[in-house]
Short mmCIF file of C-alpha atoms in Angstrom, two decimals:
data_model
loop_
_atom_site.label_atom_id
_atom_site.label_comp_id
_atom_site.label_asym_id
_atom_site.label_seq_id
_atom_site.Cartn_x
_atom_site.Cartn_y
_atom_site.Cartn_z
CA UNK A 25 -14.49 -1.82 -7.12
CA UNK A 26 -15.94 -0.74 -10.41
CA UNK A 27 -18.39 0.81 -12.41
CA UNK A 28 -19.55 -0.83 -15.70
CA UNK A 29 -17.36 -0.33 -18.66
CA UNK A 30 -17.65 2.48 -20.86
CA UNK A 31 -17.12 1.97 -25.00
CA UNK A 32 -14.26 4.46 -24.89
CA UNK A 33 -11.29 2.24 -26.25
CA UNK A 34 -11.94 4.22 -30.59
CA UNK A 35 -11.83 7.24 -29.09
CA UNK A 36 -8.52 6.31 -26.48
CA UNK A 37 -6.87 4.74 -29.66
CA UNK A 38 -7.05 7.68 -31.53
CA UNK A 39 -5.76 10.21 -29.06
CA UNK A 40 -3.06 7.43 -27.91
CA UNK A 41 -1.85 7.19 -31.08
CA UNK A 42 -1.17 10.98 -31.24
CA UNK A 43 0.48 11.27 -27.84
CA UNK A 44 2.68 8.00 -28.08
CA UNK A 45 5.28 9.31 -29.97
CA UNK A 46 5.44 12.83 -27.51
CA UNK A 47 4.38 11.76 -23.69
CA UNK A 48 6.83 8.77 -23.72
CA UNK A 49 9.77 10.49 -24.91
CA UNK A 50 9.35 13.56 -23.28
CA UNK A 51 9.21 11.72 -19.66
CA UNK A 52 12.21 9.72 -20.96
CA UNK A 53 14.53 13.31 -21.39
CA UNK A 54 13.61 14.61 -18.31
CA UNK A 55 14.25 11.67 -16.59
CA UNK A 56 16.12 12.13 -13.76
CA UNK A 57 17.34 15.57 -14.25
CA UNK A 58 14.08 17.24 -12.77
CA UNK A 59 13.75 18.27 -9.75
CA UNK A 60 10.08 16.78 -9.04
CA UNK A 61 8.43 13.64 -9.68
CA UNK A 62 4.97 14.76 -11.53
CA UNK A 63 1.89 12.67 -10.22
CA UNK A 64 -1.40 12.88 -12.24
CA UNK A 65 -4.39 12.26 -10.23
CA UNK A 66 -7.18 10.98 -12.33
CA UNK A 67 -10.42 11.15 -9.91
CA UNK A 68 -13.69 10.99 -9.28
CA UNK A 69 -13.95 14.28 -7.64
CA UNK A 70 -17.65 14.86 -8.19
CA UNK A 71 -20.25 12.80 -9.91
CA UNK A 72 -22.20 9.67 -8.59
CA UNK A 73 -19.01 8.03 -6.69
CA UNK A 74 -17.45 10.85 -5.73
CA UNK A 75 -17.17 9.82 -2.10
CA UNK A 76 -14.74 7.30 -3.16
CA UNK A 77 -12.75 9.56 -5.53
CA UNK A 78 -12.64 12.06 -2.64
CA UNK A 79 -11.65 10.05 0.14
CA UNK A 80 -8.90 8.62 -2.38
CA UNK A 81 -7.62 11.99 -3.16
CA UNK A 82 -7.42 12.38 0.97
CA UNK A 83 -5.32 9.40 1.43
CA UNK A 84 -2.91 10.45 -1.86
CA UNK A 85 -2.75 13.94 -0.04
CA UNK A 86 -1.55 12.84 3.13
CA UNK A 87 1.13 10.34 1.84
CA UNK A 88 2.24 12.79 -0.48
CA UNK A 89 3.03 15.17 2.21
CA UNK A 90 4.39 12.54 4.55
CA UNK A 91 7.25 11.85 2.06
CA UNK A 92 7.83 15.29 0.89
CA UNK A 93 7.95 16.55 4.19
CA UNK A 94 11.06 13.99 4.59
CA UNK A 95 12.62 14.97 1.97
CA UNK A 96 11.19 13.24 -1.34
CA UNK A 97 12.92 10.49 -2.99
CA UNK A 98 16.59 10.82 -3.57
CA UNK A 99 15.92 14.19 -3.01
CA UNK A 100 13.02 14.76 -5.42
CA UNK A 101 9.14 16.01 -4.18
CA UNK A 102 5.78 14.80 -5.53
CA UNK A 103 4.21 17.78 -7.85
CA UNK A 104 0.66 16.65 -7.61
CA UNK A 105 -1.56 17.17 -10.81
CA UNK A 106 -5.11 16.73 -10.22
CA UNK A 107 -8.40 16.18 -12.88
CA UNK A 108 -11.47 15.52 -12.22
CA UNK A 109 -13.16 12.89 -13.98
CA UNK A 110 -16.78 13.81 -12.93
CA UNK A 111 -17.49 9.86 -12.28
CA UNK A 112 -17.47 8.93 -16.27
CA UNK A 113 -15.54 7.14 -18.12
CA UNK A 114 -15.15 9.55 -21.17
CA UNK A 115 -13.88 11.89 -18.64
CA UNK A 116 -11.43 9.63 -17.17
CA UNK A 117 -10.20 9.20 -20.91
CA UNK A 118 -9.56 13.00 -21.24
CA UNK A 119 -8.05 13.50 -17.78
CA UNK A 120 -5.38 11.22 -19.13
CA UNK A 121 -4.84 12.83 -22.08
CA UNK A 122 -4.43 15.73 -20.56
CA UNK A 123 -2.26 14.62 -18.00
CA UNK A 124 0.19 12.62 -20.24
CA UNK A 125 0.05 14.91 -23.30
CA UNK A 126 0.27 18.47 -21.77
CA UNK A 127 1.46 17.75 -17.88
CA UNK A 128 3.70 15.34 -18.87
CA UNK A 129 3.58 13.44 -15.76
CA UNK A 130 5.77 10.08 -14.52
CA UNK A 131 2.79 8.83 -13.15
CA UNK A 132 -0.80 8.23 -12.81
CA UNK A 133 -2.97 7.49 -9.53
CA UNK A 134 -6.86 6.69 -10.68
CA UNK A 135 -9.05 5.84 -10.85
CA UNK A 136 -11.63 4.65 -8.15
CA UNK A 137 -13.39 2.87 -10.00
CA UNK A 138 -12.53 -0.13 -12.49
CA UNK A 139 -14.40 1.03 -15.26
CA UNK A 140 -13.00 4.40 -15.23
CA UNK A 141 -9.41 3.15 -15.11
CA UNK A 142 -9.74 0.92 -18.06
CA UNK A 143 -10.95 3.71 -19.94
CA UNK A 144 -6.96 5.13 -19.36
CA UNK A 145 -5.18 1.84 -19.70
CA UNK A 146 -4.76 2.30 -23.68
CA UNK A 147 -2.97 5.66 -23.25
CA UNK A 148 -1.05 4.50 -20.26
CA UNK A 149 0.36 1.95 -22.47
CA UNK A 150 0.72 3.82 -25.17
CA UNK A 151 2.39 6.64 -23.84
CA UNK A 152 4.50 4.34 -21.64
CA UNK A 153 3.00 6.19 -18.29
CA UNK A 154 2.44 4.19 -15.04
CA UNK A 155 -1.11 3.90 -14.28
CA UNK A 156 -2.17 2.86 -10.76
CA UNK A 157 -5.29 1.73 -9.75
CA UNK A 158 -6.20 1.84 -6.28
CA UNK A 159 -9.61 0.69 -6.21
CA UNK A 160 -10.51 -0.99 -9.34
CA UNK A 161 -11.49 -4.37 -8.68
CA UNK A 162 -12.05 -5.77 -12.05
CA UNK A 163 -9.46 -8.23 -13.47
CA UNK A 164 -9.95 -6.57 -16.80
CA UNK A 165 -7.86 -2.98 -15.17
CA UNK A 166 -4.51 -5.25 -15.59
CA UNK A 167 -5.51 -7.67 -18.05
CA UNK A 168 -7.58 -6.98 -21.60
CA UNK A 169 -9.94 -9.01 -22.91
CA UNK A 170 -7.66 -11.29 -24.87
CA UNK A 171 -5.72 -12.17 -21.25
CA UNK A 172 -2.89 -9.99 -22.37
CA UNK A 173 -1.08 -8.36 -19.03
CA UNK A 174 -1.63 -4.44 -19.69
CA UNK A 175 2.02 -3.74 -19.11
CA UNK A 176 2.42 0.00 -17.66
CA UNK A 177 -0.93 -0.45 -14.88
CA UNK A 178 -1.32 -1.95 -11.73
CA UNK A 179 -3.55 -2.07 -8.67
CA UNK A 180 -3.27 -1.87 -5.45
CA UNK A 181 -6.48 -3.89 -4.24
CA UNK A 182 -7.69 -7.29 -4.48
CA UNK A 183 -9.83 -8.17 -7.10
CA UNK A 184 -13.50 -8.99 -7.76
CA UNK A 185 -13.29 -12.87 -8.00
CA UNK A 186 -11.52 -12.76 -4.75
CA UNK A 187 -14.10 -10.71 -2.67
CA UNK A 188 -16.52 -12.92 -3.99
CA UNK A 189 -15.16 -15.98 -2.69
CA UNK A 190 -14.53 -14.50 0.63
CA UNK A 191 -17.91 -13.35 0.56
CA UNK A 192 -18.91 -17.12 0.38
CA UNK A 193 -16.20 -18.49 2.62
CA UNK A 194 -17.34 -16.14 5.17
CA UNK A 195 -21.02 -17.77 4.71
CA UNK A 196 -20.40 -20.84 4.96
CA UNK A 197 -17.83 -21.19 7.68
CA UNK A 198 -18.42 -18.40 9.82
CA UNK A 199 -22.08 -18.01 9.70
CA UNK A 200 -22.62 -21.41 9.00
CA UNK A 201 -24.82 -21.13 6.03
CA UNK A 202 -26.16 -23.60 3.81
CA UNK A 203 -28.34 -21.58 1.66
CA UNK A 204 -28.05 -17.76 0.31
CA UNK A 205 -29.75 -15.14 -2.05
CA UNK A 206 -28.20 -12.98 -4.66
CA UNK A 207 -29.43 -9.29 -5.53
CA UNK A 208 -27.28 -7.84 -8.09
CA UNK A 209 -26.67 -4.79 -10.28
CA UNK A 210 -27.10 -6.21 -13.36
CA UNK A 211 -25.97 -3.33 -15.06
CA UNK A 212 -22.39 -3.62 -13.51
CA UNK A 213 -19.37 -5.82 -14.57
CA UNK A 214 -18.23 -5.20 -10.91
CA UNK A 215 -21.57 -6.96 -9.25
CA UNK A 216 -21.19 -9.55 -12.23
CA UNK A 217 -17.70 -10.60 -11.10
CA UNK A 218 -17.94 -10.98 -7.83
CA UNK A 219 -21.53 -12.94 -8.01
CA UNK A 220 -19.94 -15.38 -10.37
CA UNK A 221 -17.05 -16.13 -7.28
CA UNK A 222 -19.54 -16.21 -4.77
CA UNK A 223 -22.07 -18.98 -6.44
CA UNK A 224 -19.15 -20.86 -7.81
CA UNK A 225 -17.66 -20.80 -4.46
CA UNK A 226 -20.92 -21.90 -3.01
CA UNK A 227 -21.93 -24.61 -5.65
CA UNK A 228 -18.51 -26.23 -5.20
CA UNK A 229 -19.36 -26.69 -1.09
CA UNK A 230 -22.28 -27.90 -1.82
CA UNK A 231 -24.58 -25.13 -0.47
CA UNK A 232 -27.72 -23.56 -2.72
CA UNK A 233 -28.65 -20.72 -4.38
CA UNK A 234 -32.42 -20.14 -3.50
CA UNK A 235 -32.91 -16.85 -5.30
CA UNK A 236 -31.22 -14.53 -7.69
CA UNK A 237 -32.81 -11.54 -8.50
CA UNK A 238 -31.27 -8.09 -10.32
CA UNK A 239 -31.39 -4.40 -10.07
CA UNK A 240 -30.31 -1.91 -12.18
CA UNK A 241 -28.39 1.00 -11.22
CA UNK A 242 -30.36 4.27 -9.95
CA UNK A 243 -33.07 1.85 -8.94
CA UNK A 244 -34.89 3.25 -5.75
CA UNK A 245 -37.83 0.97 -4.93
CA UNK A 246 -36.40 -2.30 -4.46
CA UNK A 247 -39.73 -3.98 -2.32
CA UNK A 248 -41.34 -6.24 -5.27
CA UNK A 249 -37.63 -7.66 -5.66
CA UNK A 250 -37.20 -8.38 -1.95
CA UNK A 251 -40.48 -9.58 -1.54
CA UNK A 252 -39.69 -12.38 -4.20
CA UNK A 253 -36.25 -12.97 -2.48
CA UNK A 254 -38.13 -13.31 0.91
CA UNK A 255 -40.94 -15.80 -0.11
CA UNK A 256 -38.08 -18.33 -1.29
CA UNK A 257 -37.09 -17.79 3.09
CA UNK A 258 -32.79 -17.69 2.53
CA UNK A 259 -30.37 -17.67 5.69
CA UNK A 260 -28.35 -15.18 3.85
CA UNK A 261 -28.54 -12.55 1.14
CA UNK A 262 -25.59 -11.58 -0.93
CA UNK A 263 -26.21 -7.96 -2.17
CA UNK A 264 -22.56 -6.96 -4.42
CA UNK A 265 -23.26 -3.19 -5.15
CA UNK A 266 -22.70 0.29 -4.67
CA UNK A 267 -23.60 2.40 -1.23
CA UNK A 268 -26.24 4.72 -3.31
CA UNK A 269 -28.42 1.43 -4.00
CA UNK A 270 -27.55 -1.06 -1.00
CA UNK A 271 -28.61 1.72 1.63
CA UNK A 272 -31.75 1.35 0.27
CA UNK A 273 -32.10 -2.12 -0.10
CA UNK A 274 -31.05 -2.81 3.21
CA UNK A 275 -33.74 -0.28 4.48
CA UNK A 276 -36.56 -1.67 3.04
CA UNK A 277 -35.39 -5.22 3.34
CA UNK A 278 -35.64 -4.42 7.12
CA UNK A 279 -38.75 -2.87 6.82
CA UNK A 280 -40.62 -5.79 5.19
CA UNK A 281 -39.19 -7.83 7.80
CA UNK A 282 -35.67 -9.30 6.00
CA UNK A 283 -33.38 -9.75 9.02
CA UNK A 284 -31.59 -12.53 7.63
CA UNK A 285 -27.42 -11.46 7.53
CA UNK A 286 -26.72 -9.13 4.77
CA UNK A 287 -23.19 -9.41 3.03
CA UNK A 288 -21.62 -6.85 0.60
CA UNK A 289 -17.68 -5.87 -0.95
CA UNK A 290 -16.05 -2.86 -1.01
CA UNK A 291 -18.55 -1.07 -2.72
CA UNK A 292 -20.88 -0.55 0.51
CA UNK A 293 -17.71 1.60 2.39
CA UNK A 294 -19.14 4.96 2.07
CA UNK A 295 -20.61 7.12 5.32
CA UNK A 296 -23.53 7.79 2.98
CA UNK A 297 -24.36 4.24 3.61
CA UNK A 298 -25.73 4.68 7.22
CA UNK A 299 -27.97 7.79 6.13
CA UNK A 300 -29.78 5.86 3.60
CA UNK A 301 -29.92 2.39 5.58
CA UNK A 302 -30.31 3.98 8.91
CA UNK A 303 -27.70 2.54 11.65
CA UNK A 304 -30.74 0.13 12.79
CA UNK A 305 -31.15 -1.45 9.73
CA UNK A 306 -27.42 -2.43 9.08
CA UNK A 307 -27.12 -4.63 11.71
CA UNK A 308 -26.27 -7.64 11.25
CA UNK A 309 -24.63 -6.79 8.08
CA UNK A 310 -21.06 -7.48 6.96
CA UNK A 311 -18.94 -6.15 4.18
CA UNK A 312 -15.91 -7.80 2.51
CA UNK A 313 -12.95 -4.95 2.82
CA UNK A 314 -9.56 -3.79 2.32
CA UNK A 315 -9.17 -2.61 5.84
CA UNK A 316 -10.38 -1.84 9.22
CA UNK A 317 -9.50 1.20 11.12
CA UNK A 318 -9.99 -0.71 14.44
CA UNK A 319 -7.63 -3.48 13.31
CA UNK A 320 -5.03 -3.85 16.04
CA UNK A 321 -1.69 -3.76 13.87
CA UNK A 322 0.94 -1.33 14.58
CA UNK A 323 1.25 0.10 11.32
CA UNK A 324 -2.49 0.70 10.90
CA UNK A 325 -2.72 2.29 14.02
CA UNK A 326 0.04 4.79 13.42
CA UNK A 327 -1.91 5.66 10.02
CA UNK A 328 -5.14 6.05 11.90
CA UNK A 329 -3.65 8.58 14.38
CA UNK A 330 -1.88 10.52 11.71
CA UNK A 331 -5.26 10.76 9.46
CA UNK A 332 -7.52 11.86 12.67
CA UNK A 333 -4.59 14.93 13.51
CA UNK A 334 -5.24 15.97 9.72
CA UNK A 335 -9.04 15.35 9.30
CA UNK A 336 -10.77 16.52 12.76
CA UNK A 337 -10.43 13.04 14.39
CA UNK A 338 -12.35 11.40 11.71
CA UNK A 339 -11.36 7.50 11.30
CA UNK A 340 -9.81 7.11 7.89
CA UNK A 341 -11.93 4.45 5.65
CA UNK A 342 -10.94 2.01 2.96
CA UNK A 343 -10.64 4.40 0.38
CA UNK A 344 -8.51 6.71 2.32
CA UNK A 345 -6.32 3.66 2.96
CA UNK A 346 -5.95 2.86 -0.56
CA UNK A 347 -5.03 6.46 -2.26
CA UNK A 348 -2.34 6.73 0.66
CA UNK A 349 -0.92 3.01 0.03
CA UNK A 350 -0.78 3.78 -3.97
CA UNK A 351 1.46 6.63 -3.08
CA UNK A 352 3.92 4.68 -1.07
CA UNK A 353 3.81 1.69 -3.92
CA UNK A 354 5.08 4.11 -6.28
CA UNK A 355 7.46 5.53 -4.27
CA UNK A 356 8.91 1.84 -3.03
CA UNK A 357 9.16 1.52 -7.20
CA UNK A 358 10.78 4.74 -7.97
CA UNK A 359 13.34 4.57 -5.03
CA UNK A 360 14.56 1.06 -6.61
CA UNK A 361 14.72 2.26 -9.48
CA UNK A 362 16.80 5.25 -8.72
CA UNK A 363 14.79 6.96 -11.28
CA UNK A 364 11.68 8.36 -12.50
CA UNK A 365 11.64 7.33 -16.08
CA UNK A 366 8.55 5.33 -16.28
CA UNK A 367 9.58 2.87 -17.97
CA UNK A 368 12.19 2.06 -14.89
CA UNK A 369 9.29 2.43 -12.60
CA UNK A 370 7.21 -0.28 -14.67
CA UNK A 371 9.88 -2.51 -14.16
CA UNK A 372 10.21 -2.11 -10.53
CA UNK A 373 6.90 -2.33 -10.00
CA UNK A 374 6.70 -5.86 -11.55
CA UNK A 375 9.26 -6.46 -8.98
CA UNK A 376 7.21 -5.52 -5.61
CA UNK A 377 7.29 -8.23 -3.23
CA UNK A 378 6.23 -8.15 0.51
CA UNK A 379 5.90 -4.51 0.83
CA UNK A 380 4.23 -3.47 4.33
CA UNK A 381 1.23 -1.27 3.63
CA UNK A 382 -1.50 0.09 5.67
CA UNK A 383 -3.84 -2.29 4.01
CA UNK A 384 -1.77 -5.07 4.26
CA UNK A 385 1.69 -7.02 2.70
CA UNK A 386 1.48 -6.64 -1.22
CA UNK A 387 3.20 -8.68 -3.91
CA UNK A 388 2.25 -8.78 -7.49
CA UNK A 389 1.74 -11.53 -9.42
CA UNK A 390 2.25 -11.79 -13.56
CA UNK A 391 -1.35 -10.42 -13.98
CA UNK A 392 -0.42 -7.08 -11.77
CA UNK A 393 -2.71 -8.12 -9.27
CA UNK A 394 -2.02 -7.57 -5.69
CA UNK A 395 -1.69 -10.92 -3.46
CA UNK A 396 -2.80 -9.37 -0.03
CA UNK A 397 -5.24 -9.97 2.91
CA UNK A 398 -8.99 -9.06 2.87
CA UNK A 399 -10.83 -7.64 6.29
CA UNK A 400 -14.29 -8.74 7.16
CA UNK A 401 -15.90 -5.64 9.02
CA UNK A 402 -19.73 -5.82 10.45
CA UNK A 403 -21.85 -3.02 11.32
CA UNK A 404 -23.05 -2.55 14.63
CA UNK A 405 -25.38 0.41 15.31
CA UNK A 406 -24.37 1.79 12.40
CA UNK A 407 -20.42 1.55 12.88
CA UNK A 408 -18.27 -0.58 11.20
CA UNK A 409 -16.38 -3.11 13.05
CA UNK A 410 -13.71 -4.72 12.68
CA UNK A 411 -14.46 -8.79 12.83
CA UNK A 412 -11.43 -11.13 11.12
CA UNK A 413 -8.77 -11.06 8.52
CA UNK A 414 -8.63 -13.45 5.75
CA UNK A 415 -5.27 -14.64 3.74
CA UNK A 416 -5.23 -14.81 0.08
#
């Protein structure tokens, strides 16, 4: 899941050039002699998508607590240093500059969104600092616009094209629809990536897109757009977007008498969606997500039980799970590397294969994308209900 990419690369280049000679070398010189693993967390703890960042931070803290209580990794315990990127790409850049140059971290987790992760990518590579994106679903997080893999950047979540393809196949094969409308945020690369994959899969199946409309982030009145879509009488509407706008879109669609299935992706996943849309309006809506707390898998249920004990019986959402899994993804690589040197961790991250995590069994491909399972969730009276899993 990602916000639109910001143009921060020139600033990143300037700062990264200054940092490259010191941060990577400092981490290498401390190497495995340190008693701690310095873990930077660069997350959206305030701002527009703070719900995502706060959820991931909770998952990260839980995993760190578990590992530290069990003696750490080869006796080394995590020392977490958090920065708030305020849901802004420029602040994400400032955050990784601080973490690499001042705090001399061994790795960074964050951000929650793709744009805020890409804003850190060049500095991570120039300083040879492992950067792990729990929720950055854009392919550009790990592969630059020239098609070159960013060597020190990895992700835990699946990518946007996979979500768009899954949504289309779910509509075609499970809901049995033959036509659809798309309503997407045209200011978001996230929505564009999902829409493109959805359309391609639909076209290849011989199905028809009867309407394609757009909105812009921060819009609040979607009635005119929804009225145009309603006039095309679609059997299904795909809405790749974020909960702030999606909640209002769902509410207004139902008020206009649009009762067909509505489907989105992981950007829907926030408790605030129910507050914005209303529980009844969300009936007959679905989302592609990274996991479900209702998944009967033993590893999932163990995580859910432990999370509830720490959080007043609150069930963990997908962003909690992704934050949690990202720590264990890193921990597994550190253990196999036998070192906290970033270059050695990076080499082991690339070799990750069949690592069992809460959000699925993870293997890393040549583009640093995870090969893993997607989960379909359905809203029933305001609650997310596990529907099915889709393998890659």
